[in-house]
CSV table of C-alpha atoms in Angstrom, one decimal:
chain,number,residue,atom,x,y,z
A,1,MET,CA,-42.3,128.4,13.5
A,2,VAL,CA,-45.3,126.8,11.7
A,3,TYR,CA,-44.8,128.6,8.4
A,4,TYR,CA,-41.1,128.0,8.7
A,5,GLN,CA,-41.5,124.3,9.2
A,6,ASN,CA,-44.0,123.8,6.5
A,7,GLN,CA,-42.3,125.9,3.9
A,8,ILE,CA,-38.8,124.9,4.6
A,9,LEU,CA,-37.7,121.5,5.9
A,10,ASN,CA,-40.5,120.5,4.1
A,11,PHE,CA,-35.8,122.5,6.5
A,12,MET,CA,-34.7,124.1,4.2
A,13,ARG,CA,-35.5,122.4,0.9
A,14,TYR,CA,-37.8,125.2,-0.1
A,15,ARG,CA,-41.0,123.5,-0.8
A,16,ILE,CA,-41.8,125.4,-4.0
A,17,ASN,CA,-44.9,124.6,-6.1
A,18,LEU,CA,-43.4,121.7,-8.0
A,19,SER,CA,-45.8,121.8,-10.9
A,20,VAL,CA,-44.5,125.3,-11.7
A,21,CYS,CA,-40.8,124.3,-11.1
A,22,LEU,CA,-40.8,122.0,-14.1
A,23,SER,CA,-41.7,124.8,-16.5
A,24,THR,CA,-39.8,127.6,-14.8
A,25,VAL,CA,-36.5,128.0,-12.9
A,26,LEU,CA,-37.1,129.4,-9.5
A,27,HIS,CA,-34.1,130.3,-7.4
A,28,SER,CA,-34.1,131.2,-3.7
A,29,MET,CA,-32.0,132.7,-0.9
A,30,GLN,CA,-32.9,132.5,2.7
A,31,TYR,CA,-31.4,133.2,6.1
A,32,PHE,CA,-32.5,131.4,9.3
A,33,LEU,CA,-31.6,132.9,12.6
A,34,THR,CA,-32.3,131.1,15.9
A,35,GLY,CA,-31.9,132.3,19.4
A,36,SER,CA,-32.4,129.9,22.4
A,37,SER,CA,-32.4,129.9,26.2
A,38,GLY,CA,-32.4,127.0,28.6
A,39,LEU,CA,-30.7,124.6,26.1
A,40,THR,CA,-27.2,123.5,27.2
A,41,THR,CA,-26.3,121.4,24.1
A,42,PHE,CA,-27.1,124.1,21.5
A,43,PRO,CA,-25.5,127.5,21.0
A,44,GLU,CA,-27.6,130.5,22.2
A,45,PHE,CA,-27.6,131.9,18.7
A,46,VAL,CA,-27.2,130.3,15.2
A,47,ALA,CA,-27.4,131.9,11.8
A,48,VAL,CA,-27.5,129.9,8.5
A,49,GLY,CA,-27.5,131.2,4.9
A,50,MET,CA,-28.9,129.1,2.1
A,51,VAL,CA,-29.0,129.5,-1.7
A,52,ASP,CA,-31.2,127.1,-3.7
A,53,GLY,CA,-31.2,124.7,-0.7
A,54,VAL,CA,-27.4,124.7,-0.3
A,55,GLN,CA,-25.8,126.1,2.9
A,56,ILE,CA,-23.4,128.9,2.0
A,57,ASP,CA,-22.4,130.2,5.5
A,58,TYR,CA,-22.7,129.6,9.2
A,59,TYR,CA,-22.4,131.6,12.4
A,60,ASP,CA,-23.0,130.7,16.1
A,61,SER,CA,-22.5,132.3,19.5
A,62,ASN,CA,-19.7,129.9,20.4
A,63,THR,CA,-17.2,131.0,17.6
A,64,GLN,CA,-18.5,134.5,17.1
A,65,ARG,CA,-17.5,134.4,13.4
A,66,VAL,CA,-19.1,133.7,10.0
A,67,VAL,CA,-17.7,130.6,8.3
A,68,LEU,CA,-18.1,130.0,4.6
A,69,LYS,CA,-19.5,126.6,3.7
A,70,GLN,CA,-18.8,126.4,0.0
A,71,ASP,CA,-15.5,126.7,-1.8
A,72,TRP,CA,-16.9,129.0,-4.5
A,73,MET,CA,-17.9,131.5,-1.8
A,74,GLU,CA,-14.2,132.4,-1.7
A,75,LEU,CA,-14.9,134.3,-5.0
A,76,VAL,CA,-17.2,136.5,-3.1
A,77,THR,CA,-14.6,137.5,-0.6
A,78,ILE,CA,-12.0,138.2,-3.3
A,79,GLU,CA,-14.4,140.7,-4.9
A,80,ASP,CA,-15.6,142.0,-1.5
A,81,PRO,CA,-12.7,141.7,1.0
A,82,ASP,CA,-14.9,143.1,3.9
A,83,TYR,CA,-17.6,140.5,3.3
A,84,LEU,CA,-16.7,138.2,6.3
A,85,GLU,CA,-16.0,141.0,8.7
A,86,ARG,CA,-19.2,142.9,7.8
A,87,ASN,CA,-21.5,139.9,8.0
A,88,THR,CA,-19.8,138.7,11.3
A,89,GLY,CA,-20.6,142.1,12.7
A,90,LYS,CA,-24.3,141.8,11.6
A,91,ALA,CA,-24.5,138.4,13.1
A,92,GLN,CA,-23.1,139.5,16.4
A,93,GLY,CA,-25.6,142.4,16.5
A,94,ALA,CA,-28.5,140.0,15.8
A,95,GLN,CA,-27.2,137.7,18.6
A,96,GLN,CA,-27.7,140.5,21.1
A,97,THR,CA,-31.1,141.4,19.7
A,98,PHE,CA,-32.3,137.8,19.8
A,99,LYS,CA,-31.3,137.5,23.5
A,100,ALA,CA,-33.4,140.5,24.3
A,101,ASN,CA,-36.3,139.3,22.1
A,102,ILE,CA,-36.5,136.0,24.1
A,103,GLY,CA,-36.6,138.0,27.3
A,104,ILE,CA,-39.5,140.1,25.9
A,105,ALA,CA,-41.3,137.1,24.6
A,106,LYS,CA,-41.1,135.2,27.9
A,107,LEU,CA,-42.7,138.2,29.6
A,108,ARG,CA,-45.4,138.4,27.0
A,109,PHE,CA,-46.2,134.7,27.4
A,110,ASN,CA,-45.9,134.9,31.2
A,111,GLN,CA,-43.0,132.5,31.3
A,112,THR,CA,-40.2,132.4,33.9
A,113,GLY,CA,-38.0,129.4,33.1
A,114,GLY,CA,-37.8,126.4,30.7
A,115,ALA,CA,-36.3,126.0,27.2
A,116,HIS,CA,-37.4,128.6,24.6
A,117,MET,CA,-36.5,129.5,21.0
A,118,PHE,CA,-36.9,132.7,19.0
A,119,GLN,CA,-36.6,132.3,15.2
A,120,PHE,CA,-36.4,134.6,12.2
A,121,MET,CA,-36.6,133.7,8.5
A,122,CYS,CA,-36.2,136.1,5.6
A,123,GLY,CA,-35.5,135.5,2.0
A,124,CYS,CA,-36.4,136.0,-1.6
A,125,GLU,CA,-37.3,133.9,-4.7
A,126,TRP,CA,-36.4,134.8,-8.3
A,127,ASP,CA,-37.8,133.4,-11.4
A,128,ASP,CA,-35.1,133.7,-14.0
A,129,GLU,CA,-37.5,133.2,-16.9
A,130,ASP,CA,-39.9,136.1,-16.3
A,131,ASP,CA,-37.6,138.0,-13.9
A,132,THR,CA,-40.2,138.2,-11.2
A,133,ASN,CA,-39.4,137.9,-7.5
A,134,ASP,CA,-41.1,137.4,-4.2
A,135,GLY,CA,-40.0,137.2,-0.6
A,136,HIS,CA,-40.9,136.7,3.1
A,137,TYR,CA,-39.9,138.2,6.4
A,138,GLN,CA,-41.2,136.6,9.6
A,139,PHE,CA,-40.6,135.6,13.2
A,140,GLY,CA,-41.6,132.7,15.3
A,141,TYR,CA,-41.5,131.7,19.0
A,142,ASP,CA,-41.3,128.2,20.4
A,143,GLY,CA,-42.3,126.6,17.1
A,144,GLU,CA,-45.3,128.9,16.4
A,145,ASP,CA,-45.8,131.9,14.2
A,146,PHE,CA,-45.3,135.1,16.1
A,147,ILE,CA,-45.3,138.0,13.6
A,148,ALA,CA,-44.8,138.4,9.9
A,149,LEU,CA,-44.6,141.2,7.4
A,150,ASP,CA,-47.1,141.4,4.6
A,151,LEU,CA,-44.8,142.6,1.8
A,152,LYS,CA,-47.7,143.7,-0.4
A,153,THR,CA,-49.2,146.1,2.2
A,154,MET,CA,-46.0,146.6,4.2
A,155,THR,CA,-47.9,146.0,7.4
A,156,TRP,CA,-47.2,143.5,10.2
A,157,VAL,CA,-49.5,140.6,10.8
A,158,ALA,CA,-49.8,139.3,14.4
A,159,PRO,CA,-51.4,135.8,14.6
A,160,VAL,CA,-51.1,135.8,18.4
A,161,ARG,CA,-52.2,138.5,20.9
A,162,GLN,CA,-48.8,138.5,22.5
A,163,ALA,CA,-47.4,140.0,19.3
A,164,VAL,CA,-49.9,142.8,19.0
A,165,PRO,CA,-47.8,145.4,20.9
A,166,THR,CA,-44.9,144.6,18.5
A,167,LYS,CA,-47.2,145.0,15.5
A,168,ARG,CA,-48.3,148.4,16.7
A,169,LYS,CA,-44.8,149.6,17.3
A,170,TRP,CA,-43.3,148.2,14.1
A,171,ASP,CA,-46.2,149.5,11.9
A,172,GLN,CA,-45.3,153.0,13.1
A,173,ASP,CA,-41.6,152.5,12.3
A,174,ARG,CA,-41.6,153.9,8.7
A,175,ALA,CA,-37.8,153.9,8.4
A,176,GLY,CA,-37.6,150.3,9.5
A,177,LEU,CA,-40.3,149.3,7.0
A,178,GLN,CA,-38.5,151.1,4.2
A,179,TYR,CA,-35.2,149.3,5.1
A,180,ILE,CA,-36.9,146.0,4.9
A,181,LYS,CA,-38.6,146.9,1.6
A,182,ASN,CA,-35.3,147.9,0.1
A,183,TYR,CA,-33.7,144.6,1.3
A,184,GLN,CA,-36.5,142.4,0.0
A,185,THR,CA,-36.9,144.1,-3.4
A,186,LYS,CA,-33.3,145.1,-4.2
A,187,GLU,CA,-30.5,143.8,-1.9
A,188,CYS,CA,-31.7,140.2,-1.5
A,189,ASP,CA,-32.3,139.9,-5.2
A,190,TYR,CA,-28.8,141.4,-5.9
A,191,TRP,CA,-27.0,138.9,-3.7
A,192,LEU,CA,-29.0,135.9,-4.9
A,193,LYS,CA,-28.0,136.6,-8.5
A,194,LYS,CA,-24.4,137.2,-7.5
A,195,TYR,CA,-24.3,133.9,-5.6
A,196,LEU,CA,-25.8,132.1,-8.5
A,197,VAL,CA,-23.1,133.4,-10.8
A,198,TYR,CA,-20.3,132.4,-8.4
A,199,GLY,CA,-21.8,129.0,-7.6
A,200,LYS,CA,-23.1,128.1,-11.1
A,201,SER,CA,-21.2,124.8,-11.5
A,202,THR,CA,-22.7,123.6,-8.2
A,203,LEU,CA,-26.1,125.4,-7.9
A,204,GLN,CA,-27.2,125.1,-11.5
A,205,ARG,CA,-26.1,121.5,-12.2
A,206,THR,CA,-28.5,118.7,-12.9
A,207,GLU,CA,-28.0,115.1,-11.6
A,208,ARG,CA,-30.2,112.3,-12.7
A,209,PRO,CA,-32.1,110.4,-10.0
A,210,ARG,CA,-31.8,106.6,-9.4
A,211,VAL,CA,-35.2,105.1,-8.9
A,212,SER,CA,-36.1,101.9,-7.0
A,213,LEU,CA,-39.3,100.1,-6.0
A,214,LEU,CA,-39.2,98.8,-2.4
A,215,GLN,CA,-41.6,96.8,-0.3
A,216,ARG,CA,-41.1,95.6,3.3
A,217,SER,CA,-43.8,92.9,3.2
A,218,PRO,CA,-46.4,91.5,0.8
A,219,SER,CA,-49.1,93.5,2.6
A,220,SER,CA,-47.2,96.8,2.9
A,221,PRO,CA,-47.2,99.7,0.4
A,222,VAL,CA,-44.8,99.7,-2.5
A,223,VAL,CA,-42.3,102.6,-2.1
A,224,CYS,CA,-41.1,104.5,-5.2
A,225,HIS,CA,-37.7,105.8,-4.0
A,226,ALA,CA,-35.8,108.4,-6.0
A,227,THR,CA,-32.3,109.4,-4.8
A,228,GLY,CA,-29.1,111.1,-6.0
A,229,PHE,CA,-30.9,113.9,-7.8
A,230,TYR,CA,-30.1,117.6,-8.0
A,231,PRO,CA,-31.7,120.1,-7.7
A,232,ASP,CA,-34.3,119.2,-5.1
A,233,ARG,CA,-37.2,120.5,-7.3
A,234,VAL,CA,-38.4,117.1,-8.4
A,235,VAL,CA,-41.9,115.7,-8.9
A,236,VAL,CA,-42.5,112.0,-8.1
A,237,PHE,CA,-46.0,110.5,-8.4
A,238,TRP,CA,-47.8,107.3,-9.1
A,239,ARG,CA,-49.9,107.0,-12.3
A,240,ARG,CA,-52.6,104.6,-13.3
A,241,ASP,CA,-53.7,104.2,-17.0
A,242,GLY,CA,-51.8,107.4,-17.6
A,243,GLN,CA,-53.6,109.4,-15.0
A,244,GLU,CA,-51.9,110.8,-11.9
A,245,LEU,CA,-53.1,109.2,-8.6
A,246,HIS,CA,-54.2,111.3,-5.7
A,247,GLU,CA,-55.8,108.6,-3.6
A,248,GLN,CA,-53.9,105.5,-2.3
A,249,VAL,CA,-50.7,107.6,-2.3
A,250,ASP,CA,-48.6,108.9,0.5
A,251,PRO,CA,-46.0,111.4,-0.7
A,252,GLY,CA,-42.9,112.0,1.4
A,253,GLU,CA,-40.8,115.1,1.7
A,254,VAL,CA,-37.5,115.8,-0.1
A,255,LEU,CA,-34.5,115.0,2.2
A,256,PRO,CA,-30.8,115.7,1.8
A,257,ASN,CA,-28.2,113.1,1.1
A,258,HIS,CA,-24.7,113.3,2.6
A,259,ASP,CA,-23.2,114.2,-0.8
A,260,GLY,CA,-25.3,117.2,-1.5
A,261,THR,CA,-27.9,115.4,-3.6
A,262,PHE,CA,-31.5,114.7,-2.5
A,263,GLN,CA,-33.9,111.8,-2.1
A,264,VAL,CA,-37.7,111.4,-1.8
A,265,SER,CA,-40.1,108.5,-1.5
A,266,VAL,CA,-43.8,108.1,-2.5
A,267,ASP,CA,-45.8,105.2,-1.2
A,268,LEU,CA,-48.6,103.4,-3.1
A,269,ASN,CA,-51.2,101.5,-1.0
A,270,LEU,CA,-52.0,98.3,-2.8
A,271,THR,CA,-54.8,97.2,-0.5
A,272,ALA,CA,-57.5,97.8,-3.1
A,273,VAL,CA,-55.3,96.8,-6.1
A,274,PRO,CA,-55.6,93.3,-7.4
A,275,GLN,CA,-52.2,92.0,-8.6
A,276,GLU,CA,-53.6,91.4,-12.1
A,277,ASP,CA,-54.1,95.2,-12.3
A,278,TRP,CA,-50.5,96.0,-11.3
A,279,GLY,CA,-49.5,96.5,-15.0
A,280,ARG,CA,-51.8,99.6,-15.1
A,281,TYR,CA,-49.6,101.4,-12.5
A,282,GLU,CA,-46.2,103.2,-12.9
A,283,CYS,CA,-44.1,105.6,-10.8
A,284,VAL,CA,-43.0,108.7,-12.7
A,285,VAL,CA,-40.1,111.0,-11.7
A,286,GLN,CA,-39.9,114.4,-13.3
A,287,LEU,CA,-36.8,116.7,-13.1
A,288,LYS,CA,-36.2,119.7,-15.2
A,289,GLY,CA,-33.5,119.0,-17.8
A,290,ILE,CA,-34.0,115.3,-18.2
A,291,GLU,CA,-36.7,113.0,-19.7
A,292,ASP,CA,-39.3,111.6,-17.4
A,293,ILE,CA,-38.3,108.4,-15.7
A,294,SER,CA,-41.1,105.8,-15.7
A,295,THR,CA,-40.9,102.6,-13.6
A,296,PRO,CA,-43.8,100.1,-14.0
A,297,LEU,CA,-45.3,98.3,-11.0
A,298,ASP,CA,-43.7,95.0,-11.9
A,299,PRO,CA,-43.1,92.4,-9.2
A,300,ALA,CA,-39.8,91.6,-10.8
A,301,LEU,CA,-38.6,95.1,-10.2
A,302,ILE,CA,-39.5,95.3,-6.6
A,303,ARG,CA,-36.8,94.9,-3.9
A,304,THR,CA,-38.4,93.1,-1.0
A,305,ASN,CA,-37.8,92.1,2.6
A,306,TRP,CA,-39.0,88.6,2.4
A,307,GLY,CA,-37.0,86.8,-0.3
A,308,LYS,CA,-35.2,87.1,-3.6
A,309,THR,CA,-36.5,89.4,-6.3
A,310,GLY,CA,-36.2,89.3,-10.1
A,311,VAL,CA,-33.5,91.9,-10.1
A,312,GLY,CA,-30.3,90.0,-9.7
A,313,GLY,CA,-31.7,88.0,-6.8
A,314,ASP,CA,-30.9,90.8,-4.3
A,315,GLY,CA,-33.0,89.2,-1.5
A,316,VAL,CA,-31.6,89.5,1.9
A,317,VAL,CA,-28.9,91.9,0.8
A,318,LEU,CA,-31.6,94.4,-0.2
A,319,LEU,CA,-33.8,93.7,2.8
A,320,SER,CA,-33.3,97.0,4.5
A,321,VAL,CA,-31.8,99.1,1.7
A,322,PHE,CA,-34.1,102.0,2.4
A,323,SER,CA,-34.0,102.0,6.2
A,324,VAL,CA,-30.2,101.4,6.3
A,325,TYR,CA,-29.7,104.3,3.8
A,326,LEU,CA,-31.7,106.6,6.0
A,327,SER,CA,-29.9,105.5,9.1
A,328,ILE,CA,-26.5,106.2,7.5
A,329,TYR,CA,-27.7,109.6,6.4
A,330,TRP,CA,-29.0,110.5,9.9
A,331,LEU,CA,-25.8,109.2,11.6
A,332,TRP,CA,-23.7,111.3,9.2
A,333,THR,CA,-25.8,114.4,9.8
A,334,LEU,CA,-25.6,113.9,13.6
A,335,SER,CA,-21.8,113.5,13.5
A,336,GLN,CA,-21.5,116.7,11.4
A,337,LEU,CA,-23.8,118.6,13.7
A,338,ILE,CA,-21.8,117.5,16.7
A,339,SER,CA,-18.7,118.7,15.0
A,340,GLU,CA,-20.4,122.0,14.0
A,341,THR,CA,-21.8,122.7,17.5
A,342,PHE,CA,-18.7,121.9,19.6
A,343,HIS,CA,-16.1,122.7,17.0
A,344,THR,CA,-13.9,119.7,17.7
A,345,ALA,CA,-13.1,119.6,14.0
A,346,ALA,CA,-13.7,121.9,11.1
A,347,PRO,CA,-16.3,120.4,8.7
A,348,PRO,CA,-15.7,120.6,5.0
A,349,ARG,CA,-17.0,123.7,3.2
A,350,SER,CA,-19.0,121.6,0.8
A,351,SER,CA,-20.9,120.2,3.8
A,352,THR,CA,-24.7,120.4,3.5
A,353,VAL,CA,-25.3,120.0,7.2
A,354,ASP,CA,-29.0,120.4,7.9
A,355,VAL,CA,-28.9,122.9,10.8
A,356,VAL,CA,-32.6,123.6,10.5
A,357,CYS,CA,-33.3,119.9,11.0
A,358,LEU,CA,-31.5,120.2,14.3
A,359,GLN,CA,-33.5,123.3,15.1
A,360,ARG,CA,-36.7,121.5,14.4
A,361,GLN,CA,-35.6,118.7,16.7
A,362,LEU,CA,-34.8,121.2,19.4
A,363,LEU,CA,-38.3,122.8,18.8
A,364,GLU,CA,-39.8,119.3,19.5
A,365,GLU,CA,-37.6,119.2,22.6
A,366,VAL,CA,-39.0,122.5,23.7
A,367,LYS,CA,-42.5,121.4,23.1
A,368,MET,CA,-41.9,118.1,24.9
A,369,LEU,CA,-40.5,120.0,27.9
A,370,ARG,CA,-43.5,122.3,27.9
A,371,ARG,CA,-45.8,119.3,27.8
A,372,THR,CA,-43.9,117.7,30.6
A,373,GLN,CA,-44.1,120.9,32.6
A,374,GLU,CA,-47.8,121.1,32.0
A,375,GLN,CA,-48.2,117.4,33.1
A,376,LEU,CA,-46.2,118.1,36.3
A,377,LEU,CA,-48.4,121.1,37.0
A,378,GLN,CA,-51.5,119.0,36.5
A,379,VAL,CA,-50.1,116.4,38.9
A,380,GLU,CA,-49.4,119.1,41.5
A,381,ARG,CA,-53.0,120.5,41.0
A,382,GLU,CA,-54.4,117.0,41.6
A,383,LYS,CA,-52.3,116.5,44.7
A,384,LEU,CA,-53.5,119.9,46.0
A,385,LEU,CA,-57.1,118.9,45.4
A,386,VAL,CA,-56.6,115.7,47.3
A,387,GLU,CA,-55.0,117.5,50.2
A,388,ARG,CA,-57.8,120.0,50.2
A,389,GLU,CA,-60.4,117.2,50.3
A,390,LYS,CA,-58.5,115.4,53.1
A,391,LEU,CA,-58.5,118.7,55.0
A,392,ARG,CA,-62.2,119.2,54.4
A,393,LEU,CA,-63.0,115.7,55.6
A,394,ALA,CA,-60.8,116.1,58.7
A,395,GLN,CA,-62.6,119.4,59.6
A,396,ALA,CA,-66.0,117.8,59.0
A,397,LYS,CA,-65.1,115.0,61.3
A,398,PHE,CA,-63.8,117.4,64.0
A,399,ASP,CA,-67.0,119.5,63.8
């Protein structure tokens, strides 16, 4: 889902307006539901709950049960003994609905086979300083927006013609709209605040980032890499003469670490920067609750790939610190996802497995399969044209 991909993994990290986040505290709760067909290595249905970017529960069609992913979630079940049974029932119902939805979508898009995914995302955000809240409620099909609810007008928006029949039907369902409105304005906000209380020590902690400057070669950009911070609402930028740079800069997305913290990198292109001007540049990391961390663009502070640096002579040891770090993270995530999917071992409840990342990868797989199908069809069309031309020439010769 386009909005889903841009607003989330840019996954699940809730890409909130970071300039606002430093002056306010914005909390979020979201649920991601994914139904699939034609994929043998992924459950037909998966549901994931997130609070402030932390996974709180998980359900899939293989186990048919909701599993808590945080130890502090036990407090919820103590107060509400029916919590797991009730939410398992909801997930099982959604599983059947999604299976039907994929069938309907395939008919609407005139599809017969292949791999397809139907997704749903709903959630709410709450600003604990001014007590305002907002939310979203939307569906996607094969990585594209399908239909979404405008919560201000309480009408459905259909960005593709295949969703128009659904819009007409759902716009007339006043009871359904009222249910969604009640969930978005009351129930979602209620549960978000409850989870924040139970998970306060985890969800409302602050961990200071570690900042490094990295460079692969003398001609490559200098990377300002911040890691080990929590929460994920961080601002990292390059500054020249005290002014934030918007050109020459390539910002990266916030990614999860295996220990529940986060990392992010921002590249600075030095092509048009003479080395005598390096002293005018600095990388700044801002995280609510701590003082700004400023790292000057000093050659002695840069960890490089081509020799020893001024920081303890790291040299070869630090050649690939960034790429190795990312490789370890992705290997760890893959192992956790394999465990999650096939249930060969129970993952720890504090796991922050990025299920949505896998979903995005599967979406890419779906898109790739569709492109391959289109290419094969094009080849078949070209073969048919060749055969028709041969037949025409043969008939002309016979005549």
